[in-house]
PDB file of C-alpha atoms in Angstrom:
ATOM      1  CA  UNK G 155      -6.031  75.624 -42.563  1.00 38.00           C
ATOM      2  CA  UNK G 156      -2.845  74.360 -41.633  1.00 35.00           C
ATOM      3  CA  UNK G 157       0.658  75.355 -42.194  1.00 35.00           C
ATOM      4  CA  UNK G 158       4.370  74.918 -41.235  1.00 34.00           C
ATOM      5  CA  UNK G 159       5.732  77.933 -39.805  1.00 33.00           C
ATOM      6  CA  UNK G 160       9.399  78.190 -39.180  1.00 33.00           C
ATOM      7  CA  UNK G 161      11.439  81.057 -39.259  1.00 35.00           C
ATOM      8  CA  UNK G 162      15.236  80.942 -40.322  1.00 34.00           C
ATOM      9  CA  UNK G 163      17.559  83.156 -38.058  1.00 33.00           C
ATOM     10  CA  UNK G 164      20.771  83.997 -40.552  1.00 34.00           C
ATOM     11  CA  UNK G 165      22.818  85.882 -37.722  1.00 36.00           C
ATOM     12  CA  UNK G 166      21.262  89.402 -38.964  1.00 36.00           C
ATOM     13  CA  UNK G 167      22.495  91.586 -36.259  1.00 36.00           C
ATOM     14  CA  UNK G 168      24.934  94.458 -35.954  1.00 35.00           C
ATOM     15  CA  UNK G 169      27.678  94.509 -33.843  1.00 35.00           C
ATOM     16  CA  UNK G 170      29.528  97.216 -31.791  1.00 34.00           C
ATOM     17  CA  UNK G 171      33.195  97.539 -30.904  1.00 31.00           C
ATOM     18  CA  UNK G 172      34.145  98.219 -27.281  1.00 32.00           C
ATOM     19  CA  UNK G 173      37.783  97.413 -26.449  1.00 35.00           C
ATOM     20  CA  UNK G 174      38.054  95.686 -29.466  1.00 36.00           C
ATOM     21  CA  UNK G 175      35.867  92.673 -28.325  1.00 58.00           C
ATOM     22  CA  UNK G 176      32.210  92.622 -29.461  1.00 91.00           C
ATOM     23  CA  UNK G 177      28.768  93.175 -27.998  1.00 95.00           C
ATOM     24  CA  UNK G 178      26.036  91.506 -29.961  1.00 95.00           C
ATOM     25  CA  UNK G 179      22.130  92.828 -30.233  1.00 95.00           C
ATOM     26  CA  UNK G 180      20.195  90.133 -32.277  1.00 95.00           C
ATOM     27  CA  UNK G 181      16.865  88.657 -32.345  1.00 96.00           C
ATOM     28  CA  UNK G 182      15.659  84.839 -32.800  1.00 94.00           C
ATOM     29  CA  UNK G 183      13.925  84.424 -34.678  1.00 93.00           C
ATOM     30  CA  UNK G 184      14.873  87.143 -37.315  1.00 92.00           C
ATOM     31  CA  UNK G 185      12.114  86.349 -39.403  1.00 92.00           C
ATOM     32  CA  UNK G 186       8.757  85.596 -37.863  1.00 92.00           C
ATOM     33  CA  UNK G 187       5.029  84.476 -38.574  1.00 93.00           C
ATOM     34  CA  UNK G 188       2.740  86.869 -37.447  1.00 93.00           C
ATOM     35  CA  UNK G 189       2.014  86.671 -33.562  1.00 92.00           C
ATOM     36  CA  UNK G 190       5.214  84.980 -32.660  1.00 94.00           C
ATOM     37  CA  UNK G 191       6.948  86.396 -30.484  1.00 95.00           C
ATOM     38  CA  UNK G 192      10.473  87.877 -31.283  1.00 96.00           C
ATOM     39  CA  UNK G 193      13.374  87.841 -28.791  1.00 97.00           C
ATOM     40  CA  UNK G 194      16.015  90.575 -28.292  1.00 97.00           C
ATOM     41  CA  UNK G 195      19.201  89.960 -26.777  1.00 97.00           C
ATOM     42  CA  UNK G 196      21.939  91.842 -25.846  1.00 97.00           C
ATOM     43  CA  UNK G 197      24.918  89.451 -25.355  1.00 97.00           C
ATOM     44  CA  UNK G 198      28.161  91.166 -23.941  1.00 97.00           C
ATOM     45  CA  UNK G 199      31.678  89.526 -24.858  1.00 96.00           C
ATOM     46  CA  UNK G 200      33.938  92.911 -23.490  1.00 95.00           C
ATOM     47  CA  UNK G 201      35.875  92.341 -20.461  1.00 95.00           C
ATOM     48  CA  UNK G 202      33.931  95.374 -18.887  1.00 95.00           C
ATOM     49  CA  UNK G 203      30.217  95.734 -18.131  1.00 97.00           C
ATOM     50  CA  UNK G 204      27.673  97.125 -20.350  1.00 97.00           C
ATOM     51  CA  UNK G 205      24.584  99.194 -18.722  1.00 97.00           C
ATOM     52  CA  UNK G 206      20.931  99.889 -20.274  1.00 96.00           C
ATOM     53  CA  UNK G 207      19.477 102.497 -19.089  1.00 94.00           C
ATOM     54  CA  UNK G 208      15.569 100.908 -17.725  1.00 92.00           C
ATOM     55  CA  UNK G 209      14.400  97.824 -17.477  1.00 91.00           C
ATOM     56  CA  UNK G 210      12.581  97.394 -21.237  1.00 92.00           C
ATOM     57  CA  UNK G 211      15.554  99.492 -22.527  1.00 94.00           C
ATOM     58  CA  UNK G 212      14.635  98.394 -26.408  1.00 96.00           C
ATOM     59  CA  UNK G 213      12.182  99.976 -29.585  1.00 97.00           C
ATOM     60  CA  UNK G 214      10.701  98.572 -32.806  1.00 98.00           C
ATOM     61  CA  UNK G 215      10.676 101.195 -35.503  1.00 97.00           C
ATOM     62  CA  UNK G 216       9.238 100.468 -38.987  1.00 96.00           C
ATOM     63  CA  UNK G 217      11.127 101.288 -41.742  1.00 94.00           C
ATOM     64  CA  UNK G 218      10.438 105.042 -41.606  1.00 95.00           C
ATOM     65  CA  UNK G 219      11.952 105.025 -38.449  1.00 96.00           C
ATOM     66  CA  UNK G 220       8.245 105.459 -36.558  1.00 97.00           C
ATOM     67  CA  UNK G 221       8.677 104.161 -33.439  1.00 97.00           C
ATOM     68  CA  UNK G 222       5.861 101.311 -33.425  1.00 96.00           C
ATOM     69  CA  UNK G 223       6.603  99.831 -29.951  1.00 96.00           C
ATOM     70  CA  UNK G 224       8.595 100.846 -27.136  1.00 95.00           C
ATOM     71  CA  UNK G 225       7.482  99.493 -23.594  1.00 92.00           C
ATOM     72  CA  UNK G 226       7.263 101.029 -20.445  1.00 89.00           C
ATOM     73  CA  UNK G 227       9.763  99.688 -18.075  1.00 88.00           C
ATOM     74  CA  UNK G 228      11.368 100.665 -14.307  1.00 90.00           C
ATOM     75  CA  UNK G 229      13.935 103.801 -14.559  1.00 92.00           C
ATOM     76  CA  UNK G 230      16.712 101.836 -13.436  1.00 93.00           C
ATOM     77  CA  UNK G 231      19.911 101.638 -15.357  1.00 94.00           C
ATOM     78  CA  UNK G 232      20.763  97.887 -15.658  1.00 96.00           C
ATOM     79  CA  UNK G 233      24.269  96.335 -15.629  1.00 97.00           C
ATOM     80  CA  UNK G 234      25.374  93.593 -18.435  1.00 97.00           C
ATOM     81  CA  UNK G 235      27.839  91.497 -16.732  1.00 97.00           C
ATOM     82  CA  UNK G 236      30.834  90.683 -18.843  1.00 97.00           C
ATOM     83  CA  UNK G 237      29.987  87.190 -20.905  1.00 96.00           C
ATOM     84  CA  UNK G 238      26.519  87.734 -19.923  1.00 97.00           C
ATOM     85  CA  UNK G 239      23.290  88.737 -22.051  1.00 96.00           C
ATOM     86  CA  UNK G 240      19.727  90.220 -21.266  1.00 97.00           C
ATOM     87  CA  UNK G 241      16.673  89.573 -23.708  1.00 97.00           C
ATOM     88  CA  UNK G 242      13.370  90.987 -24.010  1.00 96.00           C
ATOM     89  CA  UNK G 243      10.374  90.091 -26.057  1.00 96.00           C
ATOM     90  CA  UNK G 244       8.155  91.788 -28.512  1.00 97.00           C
ATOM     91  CA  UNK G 245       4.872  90.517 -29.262  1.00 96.00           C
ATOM     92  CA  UNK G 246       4.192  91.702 -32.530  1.00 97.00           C
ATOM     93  CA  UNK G 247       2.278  94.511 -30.971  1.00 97.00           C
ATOM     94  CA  UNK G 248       2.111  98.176 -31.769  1.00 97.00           C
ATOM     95  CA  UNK G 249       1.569 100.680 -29.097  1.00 96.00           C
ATOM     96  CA  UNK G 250      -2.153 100.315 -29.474  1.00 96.00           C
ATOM     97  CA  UNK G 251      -1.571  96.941 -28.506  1.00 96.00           C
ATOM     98  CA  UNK G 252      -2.489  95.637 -32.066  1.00 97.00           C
ATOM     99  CA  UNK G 253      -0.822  93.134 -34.207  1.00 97.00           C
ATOM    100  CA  UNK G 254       2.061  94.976 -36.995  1.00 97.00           C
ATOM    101  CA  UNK G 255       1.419  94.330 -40.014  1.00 95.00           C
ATOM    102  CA  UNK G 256       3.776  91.957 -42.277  1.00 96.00           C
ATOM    103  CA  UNK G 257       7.222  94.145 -43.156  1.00 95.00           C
ATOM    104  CA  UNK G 258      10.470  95.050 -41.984  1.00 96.00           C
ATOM    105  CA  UNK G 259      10.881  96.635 -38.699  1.00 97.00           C
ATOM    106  CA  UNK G 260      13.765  97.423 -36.463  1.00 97.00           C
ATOM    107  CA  UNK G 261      14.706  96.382 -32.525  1.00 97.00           C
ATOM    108  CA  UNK G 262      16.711  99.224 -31.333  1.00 97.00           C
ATOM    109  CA  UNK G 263      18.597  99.785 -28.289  1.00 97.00           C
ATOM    110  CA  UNK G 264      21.456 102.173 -26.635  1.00 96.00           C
ATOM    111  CA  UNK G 265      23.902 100.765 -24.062  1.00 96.00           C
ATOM    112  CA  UNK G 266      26.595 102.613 -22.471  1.00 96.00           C
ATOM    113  CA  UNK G 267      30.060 101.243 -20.972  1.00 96.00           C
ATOM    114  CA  UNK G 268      29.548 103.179 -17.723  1.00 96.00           C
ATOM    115  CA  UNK G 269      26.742 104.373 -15.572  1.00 95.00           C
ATOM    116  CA  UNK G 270      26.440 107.810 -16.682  1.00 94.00           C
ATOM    117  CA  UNK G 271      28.395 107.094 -20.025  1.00 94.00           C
ATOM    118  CA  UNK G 272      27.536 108.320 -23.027  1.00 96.00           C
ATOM    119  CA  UNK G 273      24.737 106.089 -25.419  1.00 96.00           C
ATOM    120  CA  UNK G 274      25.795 103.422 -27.849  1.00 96.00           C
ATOM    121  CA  UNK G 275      22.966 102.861 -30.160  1.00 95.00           C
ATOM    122  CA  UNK G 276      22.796  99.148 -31.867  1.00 95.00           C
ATOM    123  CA  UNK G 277      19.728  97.661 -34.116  1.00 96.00           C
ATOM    124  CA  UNK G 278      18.938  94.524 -35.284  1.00 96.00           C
ATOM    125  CA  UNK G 279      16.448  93.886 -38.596  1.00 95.00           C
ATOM    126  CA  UNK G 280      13.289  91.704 -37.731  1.00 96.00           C
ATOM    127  CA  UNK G 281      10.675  90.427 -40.477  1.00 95.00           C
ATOM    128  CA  UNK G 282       7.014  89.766 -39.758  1.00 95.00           C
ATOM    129  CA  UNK G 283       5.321  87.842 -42.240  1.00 90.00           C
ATOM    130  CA  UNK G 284       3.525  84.899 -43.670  1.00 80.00           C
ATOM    131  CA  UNK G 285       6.093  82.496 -43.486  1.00 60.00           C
ATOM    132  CA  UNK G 286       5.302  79.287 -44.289  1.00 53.00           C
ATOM    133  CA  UNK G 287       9.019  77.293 -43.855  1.00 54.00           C
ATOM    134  CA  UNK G 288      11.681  78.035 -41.929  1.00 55.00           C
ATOM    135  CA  UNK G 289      14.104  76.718 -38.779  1.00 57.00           C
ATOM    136  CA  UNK G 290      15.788  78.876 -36.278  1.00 57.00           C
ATOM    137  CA  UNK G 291      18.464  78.080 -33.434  1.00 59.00           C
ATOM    138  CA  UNK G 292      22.085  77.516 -33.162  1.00 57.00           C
ATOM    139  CA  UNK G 293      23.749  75.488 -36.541  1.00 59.00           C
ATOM    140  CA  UNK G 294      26.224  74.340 -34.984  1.00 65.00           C
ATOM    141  CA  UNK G 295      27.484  70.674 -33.845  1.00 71.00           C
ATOM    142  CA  UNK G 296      25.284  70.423 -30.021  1.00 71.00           C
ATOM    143  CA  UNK G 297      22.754  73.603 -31.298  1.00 69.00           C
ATOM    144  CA  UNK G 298      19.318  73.841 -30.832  1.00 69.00           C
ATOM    145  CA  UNK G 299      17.153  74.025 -34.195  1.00 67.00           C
ATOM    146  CA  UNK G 300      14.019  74.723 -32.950  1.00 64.00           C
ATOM    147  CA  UNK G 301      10.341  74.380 -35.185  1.00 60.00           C
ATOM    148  CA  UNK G 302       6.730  76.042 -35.025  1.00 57.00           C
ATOM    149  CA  UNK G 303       3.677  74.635 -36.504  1.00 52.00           C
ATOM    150  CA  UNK G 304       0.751  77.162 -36.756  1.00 49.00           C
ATOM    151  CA  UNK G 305      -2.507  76.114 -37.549  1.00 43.00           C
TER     152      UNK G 305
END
């Protein structure tokens, strides 16, 4: 059986204050068909630098706040550049390394203006489901509205 799968991102994310310009954590798309794989970025738009502390420094927690995936990454604490972002993908997996089932979940991540700083927690809100329509992508004038077809 065939059907169109597209997922509609509707700029769900939260956003953070730092020195009163923004830093955005998102995903594309924010709603997905199950097994596509999910994209969290952290985009920084302060004048300073932003650090993550290891190199897979996000979390998916289900609505109970479980933590369902979290990967293993390097112990490094990585720098943000100003107008820069860094993104990371989830594959829909839990930490058995099976598919979630359809629902609400949650990327999570802390960043830190400094090194050593203290942790600045930010969270975006994903869906996994059986979508059957949907576009995601930039909706602007130039943007990219990209399509999935799964069969």
């Amino acid at each position: 059986m065939r059907s169109l799968v597209i997922a509609m991102f509707v700029g769900t994310f939260f956003a953070a204050s730092a020195a009163s310009q923004s830093v955005r954590w998102f995903a594309l798309p924010a709603a997905a068909p199950i097994g596509q794989e999910i994209v969290f970025s952290l985009q920084n738009n302060t004048p300073g630098t932003l650090y993550v502390r290891g190199s897979t420094p996000f979390a998916v927690v289900d609505t109970k706040k479980n933590t369902i995936f979290q990967p293993r990454g390097l112990p490094i604490t990585m720098p943000v550049a100003p107008g820069k972002s860094a993104s990371w993908v989830w594959n829909q997996l839990d930490l058995a390394r099976k598919q979630v089932a359809p629902g609400l979940y949650e990327g999570v991540l802390d960043y830190a203006t400094s090194p050593t700083g203290s942790l600045i927690p930010v969270k975006v809100q994903v869906q996994v489901d059986n979508v059957l329509l949907g576009a995601w992508g930039s909706m602007t004038p130039g943007g990219t509205v990209n399509y999935s077809l799964n069969s």
